[in-house]
PDB file of C-alpha atoms in Angstrom:
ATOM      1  CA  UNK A   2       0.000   0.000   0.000  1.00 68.00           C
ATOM      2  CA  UNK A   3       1.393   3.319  -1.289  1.00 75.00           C
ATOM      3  CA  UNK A   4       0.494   6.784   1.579  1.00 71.00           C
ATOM      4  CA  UNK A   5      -0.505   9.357  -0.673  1.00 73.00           C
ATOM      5  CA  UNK A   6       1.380  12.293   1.465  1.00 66.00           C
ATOM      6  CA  UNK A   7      -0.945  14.790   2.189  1.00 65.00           C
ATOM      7  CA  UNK A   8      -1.224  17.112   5.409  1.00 59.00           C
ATOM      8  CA  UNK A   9      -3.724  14.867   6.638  1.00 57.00           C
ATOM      9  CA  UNK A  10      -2.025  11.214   5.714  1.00 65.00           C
ATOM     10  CA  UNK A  11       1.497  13.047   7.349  1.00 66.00           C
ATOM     11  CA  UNK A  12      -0.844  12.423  10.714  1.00 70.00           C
ATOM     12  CA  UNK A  13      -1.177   9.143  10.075  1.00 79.00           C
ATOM     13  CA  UNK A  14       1.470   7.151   8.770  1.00 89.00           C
ATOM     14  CA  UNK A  15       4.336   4.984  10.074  1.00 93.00           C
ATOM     15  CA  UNK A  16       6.481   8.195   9.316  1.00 95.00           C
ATOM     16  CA  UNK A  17       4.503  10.123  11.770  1.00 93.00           C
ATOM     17  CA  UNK A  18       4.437   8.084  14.783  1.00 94.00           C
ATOM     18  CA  UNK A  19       7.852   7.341  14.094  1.00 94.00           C
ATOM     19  CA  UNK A  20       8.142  11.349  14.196  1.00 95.00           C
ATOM     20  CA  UNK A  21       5.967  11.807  17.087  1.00 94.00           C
ATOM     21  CA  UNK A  22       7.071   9.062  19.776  1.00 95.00           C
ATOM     22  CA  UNK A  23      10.651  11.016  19.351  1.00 94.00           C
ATOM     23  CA  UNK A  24       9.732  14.614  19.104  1.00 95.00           C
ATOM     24  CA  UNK A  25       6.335  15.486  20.736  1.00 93.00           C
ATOM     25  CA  UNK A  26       6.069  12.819  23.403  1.00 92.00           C
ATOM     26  CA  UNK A  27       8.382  13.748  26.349  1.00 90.00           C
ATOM     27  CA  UNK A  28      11.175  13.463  26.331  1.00 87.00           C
ATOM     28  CA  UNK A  29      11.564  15.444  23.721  1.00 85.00           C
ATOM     29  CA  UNK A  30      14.132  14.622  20.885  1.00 92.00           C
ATOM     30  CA  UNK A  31      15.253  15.603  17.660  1.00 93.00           C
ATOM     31  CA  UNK A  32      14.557  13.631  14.406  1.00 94.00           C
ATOM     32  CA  UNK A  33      16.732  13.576  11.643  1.00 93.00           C
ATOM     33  CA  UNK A  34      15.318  12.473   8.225  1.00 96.00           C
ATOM     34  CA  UNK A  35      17.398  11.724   4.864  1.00 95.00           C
ATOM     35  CA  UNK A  36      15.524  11.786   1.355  1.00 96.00           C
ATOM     36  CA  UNK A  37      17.866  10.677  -1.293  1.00 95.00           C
ATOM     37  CA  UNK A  38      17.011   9.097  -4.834  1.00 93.00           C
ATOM     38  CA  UNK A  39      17.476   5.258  -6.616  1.00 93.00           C
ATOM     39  CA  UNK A  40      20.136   5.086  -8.986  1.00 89.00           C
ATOM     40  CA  UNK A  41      17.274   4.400 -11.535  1.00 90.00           C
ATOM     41  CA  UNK A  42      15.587   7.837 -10.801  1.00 90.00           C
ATOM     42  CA  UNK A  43      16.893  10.482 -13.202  1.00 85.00           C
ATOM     43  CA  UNK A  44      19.768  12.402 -11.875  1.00 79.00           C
ATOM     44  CA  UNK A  45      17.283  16.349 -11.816  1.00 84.00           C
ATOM     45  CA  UNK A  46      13.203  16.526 -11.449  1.00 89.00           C
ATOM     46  CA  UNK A  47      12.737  13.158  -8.917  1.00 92.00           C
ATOM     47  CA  UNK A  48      10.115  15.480  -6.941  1.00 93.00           C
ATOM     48  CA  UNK A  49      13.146  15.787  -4.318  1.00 93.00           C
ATOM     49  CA  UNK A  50      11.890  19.477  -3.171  1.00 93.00           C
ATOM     50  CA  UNK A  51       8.969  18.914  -3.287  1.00 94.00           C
ATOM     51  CA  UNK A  52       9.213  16.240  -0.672  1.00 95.00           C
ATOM     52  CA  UNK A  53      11.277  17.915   1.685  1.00 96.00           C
ATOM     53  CA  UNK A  54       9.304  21.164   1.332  1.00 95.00           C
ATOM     54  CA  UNK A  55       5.833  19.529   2.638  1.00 94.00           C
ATOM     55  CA  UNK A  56       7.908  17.320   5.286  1.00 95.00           C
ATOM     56  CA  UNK A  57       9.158  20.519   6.688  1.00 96.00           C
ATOM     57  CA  UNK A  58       5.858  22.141   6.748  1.00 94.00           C
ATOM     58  CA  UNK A  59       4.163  18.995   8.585  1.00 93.00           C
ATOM     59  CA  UNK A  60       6.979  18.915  10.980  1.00 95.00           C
ATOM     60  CA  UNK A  61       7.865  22.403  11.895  1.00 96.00           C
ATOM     61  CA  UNK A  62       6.136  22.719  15.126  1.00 95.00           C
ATOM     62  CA  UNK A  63       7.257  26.751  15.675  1.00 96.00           C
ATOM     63  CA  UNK A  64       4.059  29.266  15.446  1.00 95.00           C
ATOM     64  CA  UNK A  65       5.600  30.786  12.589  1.00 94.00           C
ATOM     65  CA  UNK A  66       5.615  27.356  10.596  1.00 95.00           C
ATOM     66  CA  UNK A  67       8.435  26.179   8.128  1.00 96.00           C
ATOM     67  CA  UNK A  68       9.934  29.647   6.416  1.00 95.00           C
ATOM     68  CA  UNK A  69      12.733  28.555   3.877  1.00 95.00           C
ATOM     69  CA  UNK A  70      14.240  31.757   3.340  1.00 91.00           C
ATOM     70  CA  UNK A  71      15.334  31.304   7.326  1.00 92.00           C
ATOM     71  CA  UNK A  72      15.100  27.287   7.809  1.00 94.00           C
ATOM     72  CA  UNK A  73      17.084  25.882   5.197  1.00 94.00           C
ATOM     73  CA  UNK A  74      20.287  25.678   3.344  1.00 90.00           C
ATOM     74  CA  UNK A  75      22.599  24.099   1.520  1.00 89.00           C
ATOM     75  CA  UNK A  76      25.854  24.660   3.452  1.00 82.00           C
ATOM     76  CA  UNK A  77      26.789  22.189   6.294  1.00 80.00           C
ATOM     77  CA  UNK A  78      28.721  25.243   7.594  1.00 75.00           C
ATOM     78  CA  UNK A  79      25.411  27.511   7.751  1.00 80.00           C
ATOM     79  CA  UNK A  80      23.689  24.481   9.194  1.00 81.00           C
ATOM     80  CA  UNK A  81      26.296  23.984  11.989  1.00 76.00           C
ATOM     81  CA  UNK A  82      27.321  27.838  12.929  1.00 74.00           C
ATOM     82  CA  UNK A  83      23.697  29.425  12.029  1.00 80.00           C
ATOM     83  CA  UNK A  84      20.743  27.095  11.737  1.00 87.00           C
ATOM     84  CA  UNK A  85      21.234  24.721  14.418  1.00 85.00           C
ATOM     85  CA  UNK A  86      22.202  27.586  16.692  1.00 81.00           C
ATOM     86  CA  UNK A  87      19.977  30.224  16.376  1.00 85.00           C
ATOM     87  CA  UNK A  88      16.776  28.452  15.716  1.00 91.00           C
ATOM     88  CA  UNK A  89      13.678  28.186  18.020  1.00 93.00           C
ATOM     89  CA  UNK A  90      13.329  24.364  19.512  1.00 93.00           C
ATOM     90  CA  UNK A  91      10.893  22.486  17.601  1.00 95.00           C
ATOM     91  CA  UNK A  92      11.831  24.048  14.131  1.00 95.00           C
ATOM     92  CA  UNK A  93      12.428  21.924  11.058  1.00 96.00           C
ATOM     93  CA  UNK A  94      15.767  22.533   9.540  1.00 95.00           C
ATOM     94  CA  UNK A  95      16.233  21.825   5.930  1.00 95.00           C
ATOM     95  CA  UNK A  96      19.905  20.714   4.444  1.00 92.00           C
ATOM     96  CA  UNK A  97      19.303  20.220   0.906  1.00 91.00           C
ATOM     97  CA  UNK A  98      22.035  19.064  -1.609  1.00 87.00           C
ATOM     98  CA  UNK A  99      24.158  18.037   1.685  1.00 84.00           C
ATOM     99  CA  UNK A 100      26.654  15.861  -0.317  1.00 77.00           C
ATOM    100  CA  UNK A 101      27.684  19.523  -1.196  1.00 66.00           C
ATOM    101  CA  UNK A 102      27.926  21.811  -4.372  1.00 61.00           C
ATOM    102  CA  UNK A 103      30.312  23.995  -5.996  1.00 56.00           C
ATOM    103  CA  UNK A 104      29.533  26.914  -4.141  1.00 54.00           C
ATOM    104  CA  UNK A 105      28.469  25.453  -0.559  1.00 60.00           C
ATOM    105  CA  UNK A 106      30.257  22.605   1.385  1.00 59.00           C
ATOM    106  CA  UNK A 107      28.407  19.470   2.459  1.00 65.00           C
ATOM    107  CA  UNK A 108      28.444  15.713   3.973  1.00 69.00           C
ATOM    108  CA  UNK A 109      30.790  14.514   1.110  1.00 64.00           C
ATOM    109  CA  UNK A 110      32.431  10.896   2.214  1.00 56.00           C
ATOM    110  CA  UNK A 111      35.639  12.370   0.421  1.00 54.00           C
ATOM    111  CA  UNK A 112      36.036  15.229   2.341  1.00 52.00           C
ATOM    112  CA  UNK A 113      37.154  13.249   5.169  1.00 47.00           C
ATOM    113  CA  UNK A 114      37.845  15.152   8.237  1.00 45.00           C
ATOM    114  CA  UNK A 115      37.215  18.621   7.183  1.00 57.00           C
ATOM    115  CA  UNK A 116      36.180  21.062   9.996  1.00 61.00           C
ATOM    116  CA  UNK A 117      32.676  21.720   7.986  1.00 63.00           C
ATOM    117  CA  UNK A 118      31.747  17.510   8.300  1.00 65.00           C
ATOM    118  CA  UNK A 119      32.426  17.908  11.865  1.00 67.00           C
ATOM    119  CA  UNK A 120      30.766  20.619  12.912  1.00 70.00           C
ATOM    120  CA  UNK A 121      28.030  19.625  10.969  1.00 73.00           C
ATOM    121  CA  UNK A 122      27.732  16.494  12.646  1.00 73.00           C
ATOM    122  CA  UNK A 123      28.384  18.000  16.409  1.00 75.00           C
ATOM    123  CA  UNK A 124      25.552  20.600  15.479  1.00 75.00           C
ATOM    124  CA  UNK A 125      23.293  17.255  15.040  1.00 76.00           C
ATOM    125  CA  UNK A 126      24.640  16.009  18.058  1.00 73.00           C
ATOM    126  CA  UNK A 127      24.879  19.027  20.452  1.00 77.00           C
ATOM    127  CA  UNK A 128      20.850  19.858  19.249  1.00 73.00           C
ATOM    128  CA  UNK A 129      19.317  16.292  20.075  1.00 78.00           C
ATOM    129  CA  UNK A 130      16.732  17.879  22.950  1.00 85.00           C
ATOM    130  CA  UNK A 131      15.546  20.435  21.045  1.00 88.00           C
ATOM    131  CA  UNK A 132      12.874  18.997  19.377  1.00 92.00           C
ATOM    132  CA  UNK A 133      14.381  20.032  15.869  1.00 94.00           C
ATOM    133  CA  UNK A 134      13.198  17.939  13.113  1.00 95.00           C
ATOM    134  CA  UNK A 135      16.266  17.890  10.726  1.00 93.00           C
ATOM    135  CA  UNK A 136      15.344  17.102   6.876  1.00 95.00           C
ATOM    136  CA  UNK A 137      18.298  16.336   5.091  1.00 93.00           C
ATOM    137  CA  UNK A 138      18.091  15.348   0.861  1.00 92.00           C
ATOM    138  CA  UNK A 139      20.883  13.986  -0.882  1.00 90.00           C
ATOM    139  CA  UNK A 140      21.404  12.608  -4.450  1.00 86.00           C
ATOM    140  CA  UNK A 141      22.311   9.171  -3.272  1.00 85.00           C
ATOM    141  CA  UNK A 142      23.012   8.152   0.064  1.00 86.00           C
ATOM    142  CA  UNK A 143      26.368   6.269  -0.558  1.00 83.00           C
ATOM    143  CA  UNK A 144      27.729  10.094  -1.304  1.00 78.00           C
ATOM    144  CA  UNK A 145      27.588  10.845   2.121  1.00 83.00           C
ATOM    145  CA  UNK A 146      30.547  10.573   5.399  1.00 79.00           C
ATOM    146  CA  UNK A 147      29.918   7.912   7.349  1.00 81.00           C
ATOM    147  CA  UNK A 148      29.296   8.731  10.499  1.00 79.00           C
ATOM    148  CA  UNK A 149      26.572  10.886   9.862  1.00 84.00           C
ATOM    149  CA  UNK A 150      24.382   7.337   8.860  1.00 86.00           C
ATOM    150  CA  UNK A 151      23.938   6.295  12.389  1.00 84.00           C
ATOM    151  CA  UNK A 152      22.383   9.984  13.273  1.00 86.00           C
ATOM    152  CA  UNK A 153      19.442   9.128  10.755  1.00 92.00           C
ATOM    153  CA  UNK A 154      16.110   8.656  12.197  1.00 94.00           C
ATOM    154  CA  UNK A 155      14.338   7.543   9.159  1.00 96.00           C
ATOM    155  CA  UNK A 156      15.524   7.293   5.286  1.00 96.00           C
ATOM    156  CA  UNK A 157      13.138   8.264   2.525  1.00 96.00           C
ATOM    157  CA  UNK A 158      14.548   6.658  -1.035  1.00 96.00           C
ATOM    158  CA  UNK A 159      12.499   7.857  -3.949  1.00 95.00           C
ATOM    159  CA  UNK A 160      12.077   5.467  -6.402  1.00 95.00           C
ATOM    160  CA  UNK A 161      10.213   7.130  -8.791  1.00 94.00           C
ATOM    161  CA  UNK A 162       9.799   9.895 -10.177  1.00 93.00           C
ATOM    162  CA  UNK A 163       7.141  12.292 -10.815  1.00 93.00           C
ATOM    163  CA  UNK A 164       4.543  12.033 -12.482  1.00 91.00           C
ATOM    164  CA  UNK A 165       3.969   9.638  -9.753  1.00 91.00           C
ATOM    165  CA  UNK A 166       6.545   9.842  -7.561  1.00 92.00           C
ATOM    166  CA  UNK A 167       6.830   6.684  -5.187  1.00 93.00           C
ATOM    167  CA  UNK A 168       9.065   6.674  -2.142  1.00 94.00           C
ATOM    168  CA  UNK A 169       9.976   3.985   0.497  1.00 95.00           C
ATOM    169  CA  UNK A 170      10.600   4.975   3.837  1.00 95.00           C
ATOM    170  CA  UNK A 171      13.287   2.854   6.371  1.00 96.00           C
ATOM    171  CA  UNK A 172      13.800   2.503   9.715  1.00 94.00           C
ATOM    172  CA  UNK A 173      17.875   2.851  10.027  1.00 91.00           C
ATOM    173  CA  UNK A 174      19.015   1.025  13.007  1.00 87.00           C
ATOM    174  CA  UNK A 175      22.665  -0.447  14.121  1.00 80.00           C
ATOM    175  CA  UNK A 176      24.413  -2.845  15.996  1.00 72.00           C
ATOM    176  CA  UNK A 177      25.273  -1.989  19.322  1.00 68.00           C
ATOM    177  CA  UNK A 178      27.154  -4.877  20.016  1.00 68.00           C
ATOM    178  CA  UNK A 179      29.556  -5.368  16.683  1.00 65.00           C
ATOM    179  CA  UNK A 180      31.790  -2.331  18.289  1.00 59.00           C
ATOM    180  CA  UNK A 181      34.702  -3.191  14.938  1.00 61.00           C
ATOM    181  CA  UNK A 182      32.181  -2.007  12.409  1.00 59.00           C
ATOM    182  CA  UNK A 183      28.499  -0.643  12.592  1.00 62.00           C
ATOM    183  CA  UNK A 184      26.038  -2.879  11.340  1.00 76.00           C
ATOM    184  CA  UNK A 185      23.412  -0.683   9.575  1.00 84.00           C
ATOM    185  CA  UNK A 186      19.895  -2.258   9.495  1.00 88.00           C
ATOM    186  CA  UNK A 187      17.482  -0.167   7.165  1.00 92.00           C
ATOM    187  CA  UNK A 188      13.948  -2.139   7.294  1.00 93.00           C
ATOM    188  CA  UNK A 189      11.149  -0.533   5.000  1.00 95.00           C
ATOM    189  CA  UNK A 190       8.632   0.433   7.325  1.00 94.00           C
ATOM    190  CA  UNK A 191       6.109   2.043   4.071  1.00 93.00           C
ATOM    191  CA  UNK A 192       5.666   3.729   1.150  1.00 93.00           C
ATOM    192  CA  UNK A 193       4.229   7.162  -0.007  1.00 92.00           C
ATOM    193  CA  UNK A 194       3.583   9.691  -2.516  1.00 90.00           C
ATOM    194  CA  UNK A 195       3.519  13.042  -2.641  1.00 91.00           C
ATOM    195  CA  UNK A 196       2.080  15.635  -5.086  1.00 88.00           C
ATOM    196  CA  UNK A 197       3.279  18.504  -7.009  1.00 90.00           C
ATOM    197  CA  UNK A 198       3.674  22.118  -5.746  1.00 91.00           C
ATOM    198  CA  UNK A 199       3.717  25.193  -7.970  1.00 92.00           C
ATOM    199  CA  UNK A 200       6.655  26.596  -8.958  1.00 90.00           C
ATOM    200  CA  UNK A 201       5.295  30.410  -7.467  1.00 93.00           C
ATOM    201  CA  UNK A 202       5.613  28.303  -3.919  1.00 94.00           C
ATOM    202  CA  UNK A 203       7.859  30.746  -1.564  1.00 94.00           C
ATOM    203  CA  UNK A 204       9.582  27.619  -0.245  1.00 95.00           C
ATOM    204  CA  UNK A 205      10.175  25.680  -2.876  1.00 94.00           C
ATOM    205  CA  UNK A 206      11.341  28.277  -4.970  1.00 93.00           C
ATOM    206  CA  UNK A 207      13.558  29.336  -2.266  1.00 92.00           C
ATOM    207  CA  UNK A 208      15.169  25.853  -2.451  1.00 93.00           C
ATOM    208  CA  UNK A 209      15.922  26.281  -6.490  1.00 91.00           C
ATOM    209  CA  UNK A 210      17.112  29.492  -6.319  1.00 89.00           C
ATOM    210  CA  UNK A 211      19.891  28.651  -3.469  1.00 88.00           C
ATOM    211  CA  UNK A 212      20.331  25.921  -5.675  1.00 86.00           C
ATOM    212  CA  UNK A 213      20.856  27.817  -9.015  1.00 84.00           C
ATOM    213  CA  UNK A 214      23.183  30.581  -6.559  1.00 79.00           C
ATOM    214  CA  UNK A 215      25.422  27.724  -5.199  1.00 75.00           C
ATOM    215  CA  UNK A 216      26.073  26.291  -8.867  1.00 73.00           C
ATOM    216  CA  UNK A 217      27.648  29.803 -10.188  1.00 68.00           C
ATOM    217  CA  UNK A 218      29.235  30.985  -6.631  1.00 58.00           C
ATOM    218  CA  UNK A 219      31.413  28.739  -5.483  1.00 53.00           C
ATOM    219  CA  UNK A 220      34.670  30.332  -4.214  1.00 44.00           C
ATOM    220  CA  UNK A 221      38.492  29.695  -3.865  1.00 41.00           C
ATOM    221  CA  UNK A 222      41.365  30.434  -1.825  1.00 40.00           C
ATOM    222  CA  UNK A 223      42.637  32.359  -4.922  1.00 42.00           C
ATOM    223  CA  UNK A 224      43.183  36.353  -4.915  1.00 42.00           C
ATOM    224  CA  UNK A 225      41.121  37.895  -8.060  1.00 42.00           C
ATOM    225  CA  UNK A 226      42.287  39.347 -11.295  1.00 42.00           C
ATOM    226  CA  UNK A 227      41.193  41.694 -13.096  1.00 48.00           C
ATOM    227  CA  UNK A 228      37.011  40.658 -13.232  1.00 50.00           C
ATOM    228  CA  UNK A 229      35.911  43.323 -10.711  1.00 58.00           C
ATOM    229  CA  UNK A 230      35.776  41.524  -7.693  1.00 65.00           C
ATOM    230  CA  UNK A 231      37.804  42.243  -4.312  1.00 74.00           C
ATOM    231  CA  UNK A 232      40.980  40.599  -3.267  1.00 77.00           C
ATOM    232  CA  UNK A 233      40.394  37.934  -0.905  1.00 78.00           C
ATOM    233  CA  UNK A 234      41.952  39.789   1.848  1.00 81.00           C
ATOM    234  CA  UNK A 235      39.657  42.382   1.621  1.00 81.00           C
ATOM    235  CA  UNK A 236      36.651  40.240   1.282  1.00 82.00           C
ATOM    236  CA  UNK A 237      37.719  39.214   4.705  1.00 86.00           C
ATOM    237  CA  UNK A 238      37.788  42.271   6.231  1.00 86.00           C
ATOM    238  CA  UNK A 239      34.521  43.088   4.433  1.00 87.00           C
ATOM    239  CA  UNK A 240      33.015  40.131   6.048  1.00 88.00           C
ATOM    240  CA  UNK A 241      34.332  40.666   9.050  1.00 90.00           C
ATOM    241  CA  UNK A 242      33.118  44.582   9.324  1.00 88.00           C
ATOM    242  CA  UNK A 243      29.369  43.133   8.062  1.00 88.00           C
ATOM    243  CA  UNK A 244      29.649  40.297  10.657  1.00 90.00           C
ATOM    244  CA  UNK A 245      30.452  43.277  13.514  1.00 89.00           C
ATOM    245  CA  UNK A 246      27.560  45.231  12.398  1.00 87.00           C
ATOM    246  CA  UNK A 247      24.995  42.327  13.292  1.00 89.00           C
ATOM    247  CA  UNK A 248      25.240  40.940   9.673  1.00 87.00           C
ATOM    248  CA  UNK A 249      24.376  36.789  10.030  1.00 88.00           C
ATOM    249  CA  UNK A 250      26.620  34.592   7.664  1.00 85.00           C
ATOM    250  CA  UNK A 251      23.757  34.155   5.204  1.00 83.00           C
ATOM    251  CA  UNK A 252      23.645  38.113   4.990  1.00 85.00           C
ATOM    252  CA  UNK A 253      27.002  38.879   4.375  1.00 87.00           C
ATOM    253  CA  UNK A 254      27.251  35.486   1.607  1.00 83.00           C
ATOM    254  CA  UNK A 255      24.591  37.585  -0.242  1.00 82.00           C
ATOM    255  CA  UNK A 256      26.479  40.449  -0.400  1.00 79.00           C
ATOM    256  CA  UNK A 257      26.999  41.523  -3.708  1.00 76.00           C
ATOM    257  CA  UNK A 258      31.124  42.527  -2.816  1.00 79.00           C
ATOM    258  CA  UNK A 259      31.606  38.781  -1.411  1.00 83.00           C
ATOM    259  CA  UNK A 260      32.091  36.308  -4.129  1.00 77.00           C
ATOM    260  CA  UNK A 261      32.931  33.387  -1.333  1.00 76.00           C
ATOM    261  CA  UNK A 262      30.677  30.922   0.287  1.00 77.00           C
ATOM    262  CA  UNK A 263      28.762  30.945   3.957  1.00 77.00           C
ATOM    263  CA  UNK A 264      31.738  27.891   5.040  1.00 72.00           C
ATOM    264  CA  UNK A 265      34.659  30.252   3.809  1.00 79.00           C
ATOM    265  CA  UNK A 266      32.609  33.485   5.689  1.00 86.00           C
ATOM    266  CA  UNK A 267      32.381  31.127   9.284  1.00 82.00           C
ATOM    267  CA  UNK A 268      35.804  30.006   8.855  1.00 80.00           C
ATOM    268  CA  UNK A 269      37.604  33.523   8.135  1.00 86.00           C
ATOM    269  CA  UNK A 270      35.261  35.723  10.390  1.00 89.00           C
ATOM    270  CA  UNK A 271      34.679  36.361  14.219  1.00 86.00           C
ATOM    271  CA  UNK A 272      31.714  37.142  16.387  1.00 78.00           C
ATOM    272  CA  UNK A 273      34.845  37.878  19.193  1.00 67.00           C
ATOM    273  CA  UNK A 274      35.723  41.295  17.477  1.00 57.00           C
ATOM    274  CA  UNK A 275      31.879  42.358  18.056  1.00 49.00           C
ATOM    275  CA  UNK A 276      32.227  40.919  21.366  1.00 49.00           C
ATOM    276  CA  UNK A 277      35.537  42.823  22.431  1.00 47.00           C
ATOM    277  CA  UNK A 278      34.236  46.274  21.044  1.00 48.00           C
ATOM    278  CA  UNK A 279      31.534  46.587  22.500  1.00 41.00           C
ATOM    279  CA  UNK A 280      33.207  44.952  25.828  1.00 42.00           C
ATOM    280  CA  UNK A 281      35.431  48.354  24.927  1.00 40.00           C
ATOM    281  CA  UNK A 282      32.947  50.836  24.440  1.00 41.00           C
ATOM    282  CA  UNK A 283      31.207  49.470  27.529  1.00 44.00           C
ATOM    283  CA  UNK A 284      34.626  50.650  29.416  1.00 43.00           C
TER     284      UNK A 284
END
């Protein structure tokens, strides 16, 4: 039997009580979700928003609802320094594209140890009693570091695509005994669908514009040529003056003088400086 996702079947499938036994009923937890796609699915247009979009609208449990203009991203650095701080308890938080892109960092398996992964990870960690549901969508799931696998609550796999997308939904469990190597366990607990959303939506087309931003503004270590845009050293110190003034990450990566990412703004900025001056003026 296929759960045709609507806001009333997202109160009453396996998905939901799943959701509910671990975020509304005390004590209160986070859940972390992971929507990827089948191999077999085409690589663009497998209805991938669109899922995460209505799953963070069912699941956002704030008064102001699911906004994805402040709720989501595409950067694990934005999702461990901003999002994961910042937010209310009981918001949904929406990673999308979390293996990473060329102009935001993500979950990548080859990345290794880099600081982003870790933080990211921690952020999951650190947040667990805040009764954040965390809806993270990936192209495939074998993309992905390791150890963030055993932080997923429950793993949506499209398998197909719109027009009628069908997706199952697992369980993702692991050995606690086999202490070598995790044994991950991923039972199918159902299956749904889900149907389409206008492209006018705020959120959704919130989602495809960070998505179109992220493939033309990735950044380098690099100083600049002759195109227009400032040295890297000064793009710090840009930053860094925005970030003093209030400015959040997302802010200042929007910027029209900063050509870098929201990962390269965390790592090469300071909320200390704001800190000390106004521990100075306050002298």
């Amino acid at each position: 039997m296929v759960n045709n996702l609507t806001p009333a079947s997202l109160q009453t499938g396996e998905l939901y009580e799943m959701w509910h036994s671990q975020v509304v009923e005390p004590p209160e937890n986070d859940f972390v979700i992971l929507v990827s796609a089948s191999s077999s699915t085409p690589v663009s247009g497998t209805g991938k928003s669109t899922l995460i979009t209505q799953l963070a609208r069912a699941f956002d449990r704030t008064s102001g609802g699911f906004d994805a203009s402040e709720k989501a991203t595409l950067d694990v650095g934005e999702l461990a320094y901003d999002l994961a701080a910042n937010l209310p308890p009981g918001s949904a938080l929406v990673g999308d594209e979390i293996q990473g892109t060329p102009g935001a960092e993500g979950f990548d398996a080859r990345r290794g140890m880099k600081t982003e992964v870790i933080d990211g990870i921690n952020a999951i960690l650190a947040n667990r009693n805040s009764g954040y549901s965390v809806i993270l969508a990936a192209q495939q799931i074998s993309s992905l570091d390791k150890r963030l696998i055993p932080l997923i609550d429950a793993w949506v796999l499209i398998r197909e695509a719109p027009p009628e997308p069908i997706a199952s939904v697992h369980k993702i469990t692991d050995n606690d005994f086999n202490l070598s190597s995790a044994e991950i366990r991923t039972p199918e607990i159902e299956r749904i669908t889900w149907q389409p959303m206008p492209e006018t939506d705020s959120d959704y087309s919130t989602l495809e514009k960070m998505k179109e931003r992220a493939k033309t503004k990735g950044g380098t270590d690099d100083d600049t040529d002759d195109t227009g845009e400032l040295p890297r050293q000064a793009q710090i110190e840009l930053a860094q003056a925005l970030r003093d003034a209030g400015k959040t990450v997302r802010e200042i990566a929007d910027s029209e003088r900063i050509t870098y990412g929201r990962t390269w703004i965390s790592e090469h900025t300071s909320t200390d400086t704001a800190d000390k001056n106004h521990q100075t003026a306050s002298t």
